[in-house]
Structure formats: structure tokens, C-alpha cells
GROMACS .gro file of N, CA and C in nm:
model
  465
    1UNK      N    1  -0.614  -0.250   0.552
    1UNK     CA    2  -0.665  -0.136   0.624
    1UNK      C    3  -0.768  -0.058   0.544
    2UNK      N    4  -0.755  -0.062   0.411
    2UNK     CA    5  -0.847   0.014   0.328
    2UNK      C    6  -0.921  -0.081   0.235
    3UNK      N    7  -1.052  -0.099   0.258
    3UNK     CA    8  -1.128  -0.185   0.165
    3UNK      C    9  -1.125  -0.125   0.025
    4UNK      N   10  -1.106  -0.209  -0.074
    4UNK     CA   11  -1.097  -0.164  -0.213
    4UNK      C   12  -1.221  -0.086  -0.255
    5UNK      N   13  -1.337  -0.129  -0.206
    5UNK     CA   14  -1.463  -0.066  -0.245
    5UNK      C   15  -1.486   0.068  -0.177
    6UNK      N   16  -1.407   0.099  -0.075
    6UNK     CA   17  -1.431   0.219   0.005
    6UNK      C   18  -1.302   0.299   0.020
    7UNK      N   19  -1.256   0.364  -0.089
    7UNK     CA   20  -1.130   0.439  -0.080
    7UNK      C   21  -1.140   0.555   0.019
    8UNK      N   22  -1.030   0.583   0.084
    8UNK     CA   23  -1.026   0.689   0.183
    8UNK      C   24  -0.926   0.796   0.140
    9UNK      N   25  -0.975   0.916   0.117
    9UNK     CA   26  -0.887   1.026   0.077
    9UNK      C   27  -0.785   1.055   0.188
   10UNK      N   28  -0.829   1.050   0.313
   10UNK     CA   29  -0.739   1.077   0.426
   10UNK      C   30  -0.623   0.978   0.427
   11UNK      N   31  -0.651   0.852   0.407
   11UNK     CA   32  -0.546   0.751   0.408
   11UNK      C   33  -0.454   0.765   0.287
   12UNK      N   34  -0.510   0.801   0.172
   12UNK     CA   35  -0.428   0.823   0.053
   12UNK      C   36  -0.333   0.941   0.074
   13UNK      N   37  -0.385   1.051   0.128
   13UNK     CA   38  -0.302   1.170   0.152
   13UNK      C   39  -0.192   1.136   0.252
   14UNK      N   40  -0.224   1.058   0.355
   14UNK     CA   41  -0.123   1.016   0.453
   14UNK      C   42  -0.012   0.937   0.383
   15UNK      N   43  -0.048   0.843   0.298
   15UNK     CA   44   0.051   0.766   0.224
   15UNK      C   45   0.136   0.856   0.135
   16UNK      N   46   0.072   0.944   0.062
   16UNK     CA   47   0.142   1.034  -0.029
   16UNK      C   48   0.242   1.122   0.046
   17UNK      N   49   0.196   1.184   0.155
   17UNK     CA   50   0.284   1.273   0.232
   17UNK      C   51   0.398   1.195   0.299
   18UNK      N   52   0.369   1.073   0.343
   18UNK     CA   53   0.473   0.991   0.405
   18UNK      C   54   0.580   0.954   0.303
   19UNK      N   55   0.538   0.919   0.182
   19UNK     CA   56   0.635   0.890   0.077
   19UNK      C   57   0.716   1.014   0.041
   20UNK      N   58   0.652   1.130   0.043
   20UNK     CA   59   0.725   1.256   0.019
   20UNK      C   60   0.835   1.275   0.123
   21UNK      N   61   0.809   1.237   0.249
   21UNK     CA   62   0.908   1.252   0.354
   21UNK      C   63   1.029   1.163   0.327
   22UNK      N   64   1.005   1.043   0.276
   22UNK     CA   65   1.116   0.953   0.244
   22UNK      C   66   1.198   1.012   0.129
   23UNK      N   67   1.129   1.063   0.027
   23UNK     CA   68   1.198   1.125  -0.086
   23UNK      C   69   1.278   1.247  -0.039
   24UNK      N   70   1.226   1.320   0.060
   24UNK     CA   71   1.294   1.439   0.113
   24UNK      C   72   1.415   1.403   0.198
   25UNK      N   73   1.433   1.274   0.229
   25UNK     CA   74   1.551   1.232   0.303
   25UNK      C   75   1.528   1.189   0.446
   26UNK      N   76   1.404   1.192   0.494
   26UNK     CA   77   1.378   1.141   0.629
   26UNK      C   78   1.404   0.991   0.630
   27UNK      N   79   1.454   0.938   0.742
   27UNK     CA   80   1.482   0.794   0.749
   27UNK      C   81   1.356   0.711   0.722
   28UNK      N   82   1.367   0.618   0.631
   28UNK     CA   83   1.251   0.538   0.590
   28UNK      C   84   1.193   0.458   0.706
   29UNK      N   85   1.278   0.406   0.796
   29UNK     CA   86   1.226   0.327   0.907
   29UNK      C   87   1.141   0.412   1.000
   30UNK      N   88   1.183   0.536   1.024
   30UNK     CA   89   1.105   0.625   1.110
   30UNK      C   90   0.973   0.665   1.044
   31UNK      N   91   0.979   0.696   0.915
   31UNK     CA   92   0.857   0.734   0.843
   31UNK      C   93   0.760   0.617   0.839
   32UNK      N   94   0.812   0.495   0.819
   32UNK     CA   95   0.726   0.377   0.816
   32UNK      C   96   0.655   0.357   0.950
   33UNK      N   97   0.729   0.370   1.059
   33UNK     CA   98   0.668   0.355   1.192
   33UNK      C   99   0.563   0.464   1.216
   34UNK      N  100   0.596   0.586   1.176
   34UNK     CA  101   0.499   0.696   1.187
   34UNK      C  102   0.374   0.663   1.105
   35UNK      N  103   0.394   0.625   0.979
   35UNK     CA  104   0.283   0.598   0.888
   35UNK      C  105   0.191   0.489   0.946
   36UNK      N  106   0.252   0.383   0.995
   36UNK     CA  107   0.173   0.273   1.050
   36UNK      C  108   0.094   0.319   1.173
   37UNK      N  109   0.157   0.397   1.260
   37UNK     CA  110   0.090   0.450   1.379
   37UNK      C  111  -0.029   0.536   1.340
   38UNK      N  112  -0.006   0.627   1.249
   38UNK     CA  113  -0.112   0.721   1.206
   38UNK      C  114  -0.223   0.648   1.131
   39UNK      N  115  -0.187   0.552   1.046
   39UNK     CA  116  -0.286   0.476   0.971
   39UNK      C  117  -0.377   0.397   1.064
   40UNK      N  118  -0.319   0.332   1.164
   40UNK     CA  119  -0.400   0.259   1.262
   40UNK      C  120  -0.497   0.354   1.331
   41UNK      N  121  -0.447   0.472   1.366
   41UNK     CA  122  -0.530   0.569   1.438
   41UNK      C  123  -0.645   0.620   1.351
   42UNK      N  124  -0.617   0.663   1.229
   42UNK     CA  125  -0.725   0.718   1.146
   42UNK      C  126  -0.820   0.610   1.096
   43UNK      N  127  -0.774   0.484   1.099
   43UNK     CA  128  -0.861   0.372   1.062
   43UNK      C  129  -0.952   0.331   1.177
   44UNK      N  130  -0.925   0.385   1.296
   44UNK     CA  131  -1.009   0.354   1.411
   44UNK      C  132  -0.971   0.228   1.487
   45UNK      N  133  -0.854   0.171   1.456
   45UNK     CA  134  -0.813   0.049   1.525
   45UNK      C  135  -0.682   0.067   1.602
   46UNK      N  136  -0.632   0.189   1.608
   46UNK     CA  137  -0.507   0.215   1.679
   46UNK      C  138  -0.526   0.206   1.830
   47UNK      N  139  -0.417   0.184   1.902
   47UNK     CA  140  -0.428   0.179   2.048
   47UNK      C  141  -0.465   0.315   2.106
   48UNK      N  142  -0.538   0.313   2.216
   48UNK     CA  143  -0.568   0.436   2.289
   48UNK      C  144  -0.454   0.456   2.388
   49UNK      N  145  -0.384   0.568   2.380
   49UNK     CA  146  -0.260   0.584   2.456
   49UNK      C  147  -0.262   0.698   2.557
   50UNK      N  148  -0.377   0.759   2.579
   50UNK     CA  149  -0.380   0.878   2.665
   50UNK      C  150  -0.385   0.848   2.814
   51UNK      N  151  -0.435   0.731   2.854
   51UNK     CA  152  -0.446   0.698   2.996
   51UNK      C  153  -0.465   0.547   3.012
   52UNK      N  154  -0.464   0.500   3.137
   52UNK     CA  155  -0.485   0.358   3.165
   52UNK      C  156  -0.623   0.317   3.114
   53UNK      N  157  -0.627   0.207   3.044
   53UNK     CA  158  -0.752   0.161   2.985
   53UNK      C  159  -0.852   0.110   3.088
   54UNK      N  160  -0.803   0.068   3.203
   54UNK     CA  161  -0.894   0.012   3.304
   54UNK      C  162  -0.946   0.116   3.403
   55UNK      N  163  -0.857   0.206   3.450
   55UNK     CA  164  -0.898   0.299   3.555
   55UNK      C  165  -0.893   0.446   3.512
   56UNK      N  166  -0.844   0.473   3.392
   56UNK     CA  167  -0.836   0.609   3.336
   56UNK      C  168  -0.731   0.699   3.401
   57UNK      N  169  -0.644   0.645   3.488
   57UNK     CA  170  -0.536   0.726   3.544
   57UNK      C  171  -0.439   0.764   3.432
   58UNK      N  172  -0.379   0.883   3.445
   58UNK     CA  173  -0.279   0.920   3.344
   58UNK      C  174  -0.154   0.834   3.366
   59UNK      N  175  -0.086   0.808   3.258
   59UNK     CA  176   0.034   0.722   3.261
   59UNK      C  177   0.156   0.813   3.255
   60UNK      N  178   0.232   0.817   3.363
   60UNK     CA  179   0.350   0.904   3.366
   60UNK      C  180   0.471   0.831   3.421
   61UNK      N  181   0.479   0.702   3.400
   61UNK     CA  182   0.592   0.627   3.454
   61UNK      C  183   0.696   0.601   3.346
   62UNK      N  184   0.815   0.562   3.390
   62UNK     CA  185   0.923   0.535   3.295
   62UNK      C  186   0.899   0.407   3.217
   63UNK      N  187   0.832   0.313   3.279
   63UNK     CA  188   0.798   0.186   3.214
   63UNK      C  189   0.647   0.175   3.207
   64UNK      N  190   0.597   0.136   3.091
   64UNK     CA  191   0.453   0.129   3.069
   64UNK      C  192   0.419  -0.009   3.013
   65UNK      N  193   0.315  -0.070   3.069
   65UNK     CA  194   0.266  -0.198   3.018
   65UNK      C  195   0.161  -0.169   2.911
   66UNK      N  196   0.184  -0.220   2.791
   66UNK     CA  197   0.089  -0.205   2.682
   66UNK      C  198   0.015  -0.338   2.667
   67UNK      N  199  -0.116  -0.334   2.686
   67UNK     CA  200  -0.197  -0.454   2.669
   67UNK      C  201  -0.240  -0.465   2.524
   68UNK      N  202  -0.199  -0.572   2.459
   68UNK     CA  203  -0.237  -0.593   2.319
   68UNK      C  204  -0.386  -0.623   2.309
   69UNK      N  205  -0.437  -0.703   2.402
   69UNK     CA  206  -0.579  -0.741   2.396
   69UNK      C  207  -0.671  -0.624   2.429
   70UNK      N  208  -0.627  -0.533   2.516
   70UNK     CA  209  -0.709  -0.418   2.553
   70UNK      C  210  -0.688  -0.301   2.458
   71UNK      N  211  -0.573  -0.296   2.392
   71UNK     CA  212  -0.546  -0.190   2.296
   71UNK      C  213  -0.489  -0.063   2.355
   72UNK      N  214  -0.399  -0.076   2.454
   72UNK     CA  215  -0.336   0.042   2.510
   72UNK      C  216  -0.269   0.014   2.643
   73UNK      N  217  -0.232   0.122   2.714
   73UNK     CA  218  -0.154   0.108   2.837
   73UNK      C  219  -0.238   0.073   2.960
   74UNK      N  220  -0.172   0.006   3.054
   74UNK     CA  221  -0.228  -0.021   3.186
   74UNK      C  222  -0.134   0.041   3.288
   75UNK      N  223  -0.189   0.107   3.389
   75UNK     CA  224  -0.105   0.163   3.495
   75UNK      C  225  -0.051   0.050   3.582
   76UNK      N  226   0.046   0.081   3.667
   76UNK     CA  227   0.110  -0.020   3.751
   76UNK      C  228   0.009  -0.092   3.840
   77UNK      N  229  -0.089  -0.019   3.894
   77UNK     CA  230  -0.189  -0.081   3.981
   77UNK      C  231  -0.275  -0.181   3.906
   78UNK      N  232  -0.316  -0.146   3.786
   78UNK     CA  233  -0.402  -0.236   3.708
   78UNK      C  234  -0.325  -0.356   3.654
   79UNK      N  235  -0.196  -0.339   3.627
   79UNK     CA  236  -0.114  -0.453   3.583
   79UNK      C  237  -0.104  -0.553   3.696
   80UNK      N  238  -0.084  -0.505   3.818
   80UNK     CA  239  -0.077  -0.596   3.933
   80UNK      C  240  -0.205  -0.675   3.949
   81UNK      N  241  -0.318  -0.614   3.919
   81UNK     CA  242  -0.446  -0.683   3.930
   81UNK      C  243  -0.477  -0.769   3.809
   82UNK      N  244  -0.393  -0.765   3.709
   82UNK     CA  245  -0.418  -0.835   3.583
   82UNK      C  246  -0.302  -0.928   3.547
   83UNK      N  247  -0.237  -0.984   3.648
   83UNK     CA  248  -0.115  -1.062   3.624
   83UNK      C  249  -0.138  -1.189   3.544
   84UNK      N  250  -0.260  -1.240   3.541
   84UNK     CA  251  -0.289  -1.359   3.462
   84UNK      C  252  -0.288  -1.330   3.313
   85UNK      N  253  -0.303  -1.205   3.276
   85UNK     CA  254  -0.305  -1.166   3.135
   85UNK      C  255  -0.162  -1.146   3.087
   86UNK      N  256  -0.113  -1.236   3.008
   86UNK     CA  257   0.024  -1.223   2.957
   86UNK      C  258   0.027  -1.155   2.821
   87UNK      N  259  -0.081  -1.090   2.784
   87UNK     CA  260  -0.090  -1.024   2.654
   87UNK      C  261  -0.050  -0.877   2.665
   88UNK      N  262   0.050  -0.847   2.744
   88UNK     CA  263   0.100  -0.711   2.746
   88UNK      C  264   0.252  -0.713   2.739
   89UNK      N  265   0.305  -0.601   2.697
   89UNK     CA  266   0.449  -0.586   2.688
   89UNK      C  267   0.489  -0.459   2.760
   90UNK      N  268   0.608  -0.456   2.815
   90UNK     CA  269   0.655  -0.340   2.889
   90UNK      C  270   0.752  -0.262   2.800
   91UNK      N  271   0.723  -0.132   2.785
   91UNK     CA  272   0.807  -0.042   2.706
   91UNK      C  273   0.831   0.085   2.786
   92UNK      N  274   0.920   0.169   2.738
   92UNK     CA  275   0.949   0.294   2.807
   92UNK      C  276   0.836   0.395   2.784
   93UNK      N  277   0.823   0.486   2.879
   93UNK     CA  278   0.727   0.594   2.863
   93UNK      C  279   0.758   0.680   2.742
   94UNK      N  280   0.886   0.688   2.705
   94UNK     CA  281   0.926   0.765   2.587
   94UNK      C  282   0.868   0.709   2.459
   95UNK      N  283   0.868   0.577   2.445
   95UNK     CA  284   0.811   0.514   2.325
   95UNK      C  285   0.661   0.540   2.318
   96UNK      N  286   0.594   0.530   2.431
   96UNK     CA  287   0.449   0.556   2.435
   96UNK      C  288   0.420   0.702   2.402
   97UNK      N  289   0.503   0.793   2.453
   97UNK     CA  290   0.483   0.936   2.426
   97UNK      C  291   0.498   0.966   2.277
   98UNK      N  292   0.596   0.904   2.211
   98UNK     CA  293   0.614   0.925   2.067
   98UNK      C  294   0.495   0.869   1.990
   99UNK      N  295   0.453   0.748   2.023
   99UNK     CA  296   0.338   0.688   1.955
   99UNK      C  297   0.213   0.775   1.972
  100UNK      N  298   0.193   0.824   2.093
  100UNK     CA  299   0.076   0.909   2.120
  100UNK      C  300   0.082   1.036   2.036
  101UNK      N  301   0.199   1.099   2.030
  101UNK     CA  302   0.215   1.222   1.952
  101UNK      C  303   0.197   1.196   1.803
  102UNK      N  304   0.251   1.084   1.755
  102UNK     CA  305   0.240   1.051   1.614
  102UNK      C  306   0.096   1.028   1.570
  103UNK      N  307   0.009   0.990   1.661
  103UNK     CA  308  -0.130   0.967   1.623
  103UNK      C  309  -0.197   1.093   1.570
  104UNK      N  310  -0.143   1.210   1.603
  104UNK     CA  311  -0.206   1.334   1.559
  104UNK      C  312  -0.110   1.430   1.489
  105UNK      N  313   0.008   1.382   1.452
  105UNK     CA  314   0.110   1.467   1.390
  105UNK      C  315   0.105   1.456   1.238
  106UNK      N  316   0.122   1.569   1.171
  106UNK     CA  317   0.130   1.572   1.026
  106UNK      C  318   0.263   1.511   0.981
  107UNK      N  319   0.264   1.440   0.868
  107UNK     CA  320   0.389   1.378   0.821
  107UNK      C  321   0.506   1.475   0.806
  108UNK      N  322   0.478   1.601   0.777
  108UNK     CA  323   0.586   1.697   0.757
  108UNK      C  324   0.663   1.726   0.886
  109UNK      N  325   0.609   1.686   1.000
  109UNK     CA  326   0.676   1.711   1.128
  109UNK      C  327   0.752   1.589   1.181
  110UNK      N  328   0.748   1.480   1.108
  110UNK     CA  329   0.816   1.358   1.153
  110UNK      C  330   0.966   1.381   1.170
  111UNK      N  331   1.024   1.464   1.085
  111UNK     CA  332   1.169   1.487   1.092
  111UNK      C  333   1.210   1.555   1.222
  112UNK      N  334   1.118   1.617   1.291
  112UNK     CA  335   1.149   1.683   1.419
  112UNK      C  336   1.174   1.583   1.531
  113UNK      N  337   1.131   1.460   1.513
  113UNK     CA  338   1.145   1.359   1.616
  113UNK      C  339   1.282   1.292   1.602
  114UNK      N  340   1.368   1.316   1.699
  114UNK     CA  341   1.499   1.251   1.702
  114UNK      C  342   1.485   1.137   1.802
  115UNK      N  343   1.496   1.015   1.752
  115UNK     CA  344   1.469   0.898   1.835
  115UNK      C  345   1.595   0.818   1.863
  116UNK      N  346   1.614   0.785   1.990
  116UNK     CA  347   1.724   0.695   2.028
  116UNK      C  348   1.694   0.557   1.970
  117UNK      N  349   1.798   0.479   1.947
  117UNK     CA  350   1.780   0.346   1.888
  117UNK      C  351   1.686   0.257   1.969
  118UNK      N  352   1.696   0.265   2.104
  118UNK     CA  353   1.608   0.180   2.186
  118UNK      C  354   1.461   0.221   2.171
  119UNK      N  355   1.434   0.351   2.155
  119UNK     CA  356   1.296   0.397   2.135
  119UNK      C  357   1.246   0.348   1.999
  120UNK      N  358   1.330   0.360   1.896
  120UNK     CA  359   1.292   0.311   1.762
  120UNK      C  360   1.255   0.163   1.766
  121UNK      N  361   1.339   0.084   1.832
  121UNK     CA  362   1.313  -0.060   1.834
  121UNK      C  363   1.190  -0.094   1.918
  122UNK      N  364   1.166  -0.019   2.026
  122UNK     CA  365   1.045  -0.042   2.106
  122UNK      C  366   0.920  -0.008   2.026
  123UNK      N  367   0.924   0.104   1.955
  123UNK     CA  368   0.809   0.144   1.872
  123UNK      C  369   0.783   0.037   1.766
  124UNK      N  370   0.888  -0.010   1.701
  124UNK     CA  371   0.874  -0.114   1.598
  124UNK      C  372   0.813  -0.240   1.658
  125UNK      N  373   0.860  -0.279   1.778
  125UNK     CA  374   0.810  -0.400   1.843
  125UNK      C  375   0.663  -0.385   1.881
  126UNK      N  376   0.626  -0.268   1.936
  126UNK     CA  377   0.486  -0.244   1.972
  126UNK      C  378   0.398  -0.254   1.848
  127UNK      N  379   0.439  -0.187   1.741
  127UNK     CA  380   0.358  -0.188   1.619
  127UNK      C  381   0.348  -0.328   1.560
  128UNK      N  382   0.459  -0.400   1.553
  128UNK     CA  383   0.457  -0.536   1.498
  128UNK      C  384   0.364  -0.627   1.578
  129UNK      N  385   0.379  -0.625   1.710
  129UNK     CA  386   0.296  -0.712   1.793
  129UNK      C  387   0.150  -0.670   1.793
  130UNK      N  388   0.126  -0.540   1.793
  130UNK     CA  389  -0.012  -0.490   1.793
  130UNK      C  390  -0.084  -0.527   1.662
  131UNK      N  391  -0.019  -0.503   1.550
  131UNK     CA  392  -0.079  -0.537   1.421
  131UNK      C  393  -0.100  -0.688   1.410
  132UNK      N  394  -0.004  -0.767   1.456
  132UNK     CA  395  -0.020  -0.912   1.455
  132UNK      C  396  -0.139  -0.954   1.540
  133UNK      N  397  -0.153  -0.891   1.656
  133UNK     CA  398  -0.264  -0.925   1.745
  133UNK      C  399  -0.399  -0.890   1.681
  134UNK      N  400  -0.413  -0.768   1.629
  134UNK     CA  401  -0.545  -0.728   1.578
  134UNK      C  402  -0.581  -0.795   1.446
  135UNK      N  403  -0.482  -0.836   1.368
  135UNK     CA  404  -0.512  -0.902   1.240
  135UNK      C  405  -0.512  -1.054   1.252
  136UNK      N  406  -0.451  -1.104   1.359
  136UNK     CA  407  -0.440  -1.249   1.374
  136UNK      C  408  -0.335  -1.309   1.282
  137UNK      N  409  -0.253  -1.223   1.224
  137UNK     CA  410  -0.149  -1.270   1.132
  137UNK      C  411  -0.013  -1.219   1.178
  138UNK      N  412   0.089  -1.296   1.146
  138UNK     CA  413   0.224  -1.254   1.179
  138UNK      C  414   0.259  -1.132   1.096
  139UNK      N  415   0.316  -1.032   1.161
  139UNK     CA  416   0.352  -0.908   1.093
  139UNK      C  417   0.474  -0.931   1.004
  140UNK      N  418   0.476  -0.862   0.890
  140UNK     CA  419   0.594  -0.870   0.804
  140UNK      C  420   0.706  -0.788   0.866
  141UNK      N  421   0.826  -0.820   0.831
  141UNK     CA  422   0.942  -0.747   0.881
  141UNK      C  423   0.974  -0.635   0.783
  142UNK      N  424   0.940  -0.509   0.818
  142UNK     CA  425   0.961  -0.400   0.722
  142UNK      C  426   1.108  -0.377   0.688
  143UNK      N  427   1.200  -0.415   0.779
  143UNK     CA  428   1.341  -0.396   0.750
  143UNK      C  429   1.384  -0.477   0.628
  144UNK      N  430   1.317  -0.589   0.605
  144UNK     CA  431   1.348  -0.672   0.490
  144UNK      C  432   1.328  -0.592   0.360
  145UNK      N  433   1.229  -0.503   0.359
  145UNK     CA  434   1.201  -0.422   0.241
  145UNK      C  435   1.280  -0.292   0.240
  146UNK      N  436   1.318  -0.244   0.358
  146UNK     CA  437   1.387  -0.115   0.366
  146UNK      C  438   1.537  -0.126   0.340
  147UNK      N  439   1.599  -0.238   0.377
  147UNK     CA  440   1.744  -0.252   0.361
  147UNK      C  441   1.790  -0.229   0.218
  148UNK      N  442   1.724  -0.287   0.117
  148UNK     CA  443   1.771  -0.261  -0.020
  148UNK      C  444   1.759  -0.114  -0.061
  149UNK      N  445   1.675  -0.037   0.008
  149UNK     CA  446   1.655   0.103  -0.028
  149UNK      C  447   1.755   0.197   0.039
  150UNK      N  448   1.826   0.148   0.141
  150UNK     CA  449   1.920   0.234   0.212
  150UNK      C  450   2.033   0.275   0.118
  151UNK      N  451   2.061   0.403   0.117
  151UNK     CA  452   2.166   0.457   0.033
  151UNK      C  453   2.124   0.482  -0.110
  152UNK      N  454   2.001   0.446  -0.144
  152UNK     CA  455   1.950   0.468  -0.278
  152UNK      C  456   1.918   0.615  -0.296
  153UNK      N  457   1.967   0.674  -0.403
  153UNK     CA  458   1.938   0.815  -0.429
  153UNK      C  459   1.816   0.825  -0.519
  154UNK      N  460   1.724   0.914  -0.480
  154UNK     CA  461   1.603   0.935  -0.558
  154UNK      C  462   1.612   1.073  -0.620
  155UNK      N  463   1.601   1.079  -0.751
  155UNK     CA  464   1.610   1.208  -0.822
  155UNK      C  465   1.476   1.256  -0.866
   0.00000   0.00000   0.00000
């Protein structure tokens, strides 16, 4: 995300503040999902989540189709017209609302988000599939790195 030759102060500060949140006791999995969402957004490659990408209608349904190839949500009408495109996934409106909010939220406010397990897993799935799609590479499983850290006390 950050070319070595072109360091970004904004991205460094985001990383620093996100790590501070983990040290402060915020759940590492939630902070990681937040960090990834915000990093994609400030890097200019994050999904656009404010409205349907094809017709610009606002998205207010309980289930939302996220098009990986288009980079954001499609409303129910546009999904019906795009049935040949299997590059979308259906998630709850709650997961999309959290992702949208995280794109502009400061790391210090991440602890205010209380997420149900299904929302957490949907957010993780969206991020994993989206990053895999835009990079052309299989996403790493962050839980593999987070499990050894669970219960670890940082002084």
C-alpha cells in the first residue's frame, strides 16, 4: 500500500494510532479490520460505499450486494440487471454501515463500535475478498497472526 520511495505521514500516523488502540486494550481483530478499511480509503483504493455504483441510489436495505469488480454496493434493481456478474457478495446493511463509518473515523473512536459476531465476520470477509480482488493475490488470514497475541499483556 505504501511505496518505499514515497512515505506517507498520514498512513504512518494511522498505523501508530491503531497500534496504540491495541495496546490500550481494544480487540486486535476489530482494530485490524478498522485499520485495513481506513488504509484502503486513504490510499485511494477503498470501496465507495455511499450509494449504488451504477445508478447512485442510496442503499438502505438489510442486505447489500457488494461488487468486488466495481468497488462498492449495487442496489437491488442494478443487481437484477447484472446477474451475469458473479463478482459480488451479499452482506448486511449493518456491515456496510460500519465500513462506511470507519472510512472517516479516527482510530481513537474504534472502541465505540460494538459489533455482533456476524457483523465482524462479514466485515472480515468483505475486506479479505476485496483486497484479494484488487491485488490479484490471496489475502493472508490475519487471525493466524492475532491468535498468539490473545491474552498477551503489554506493559
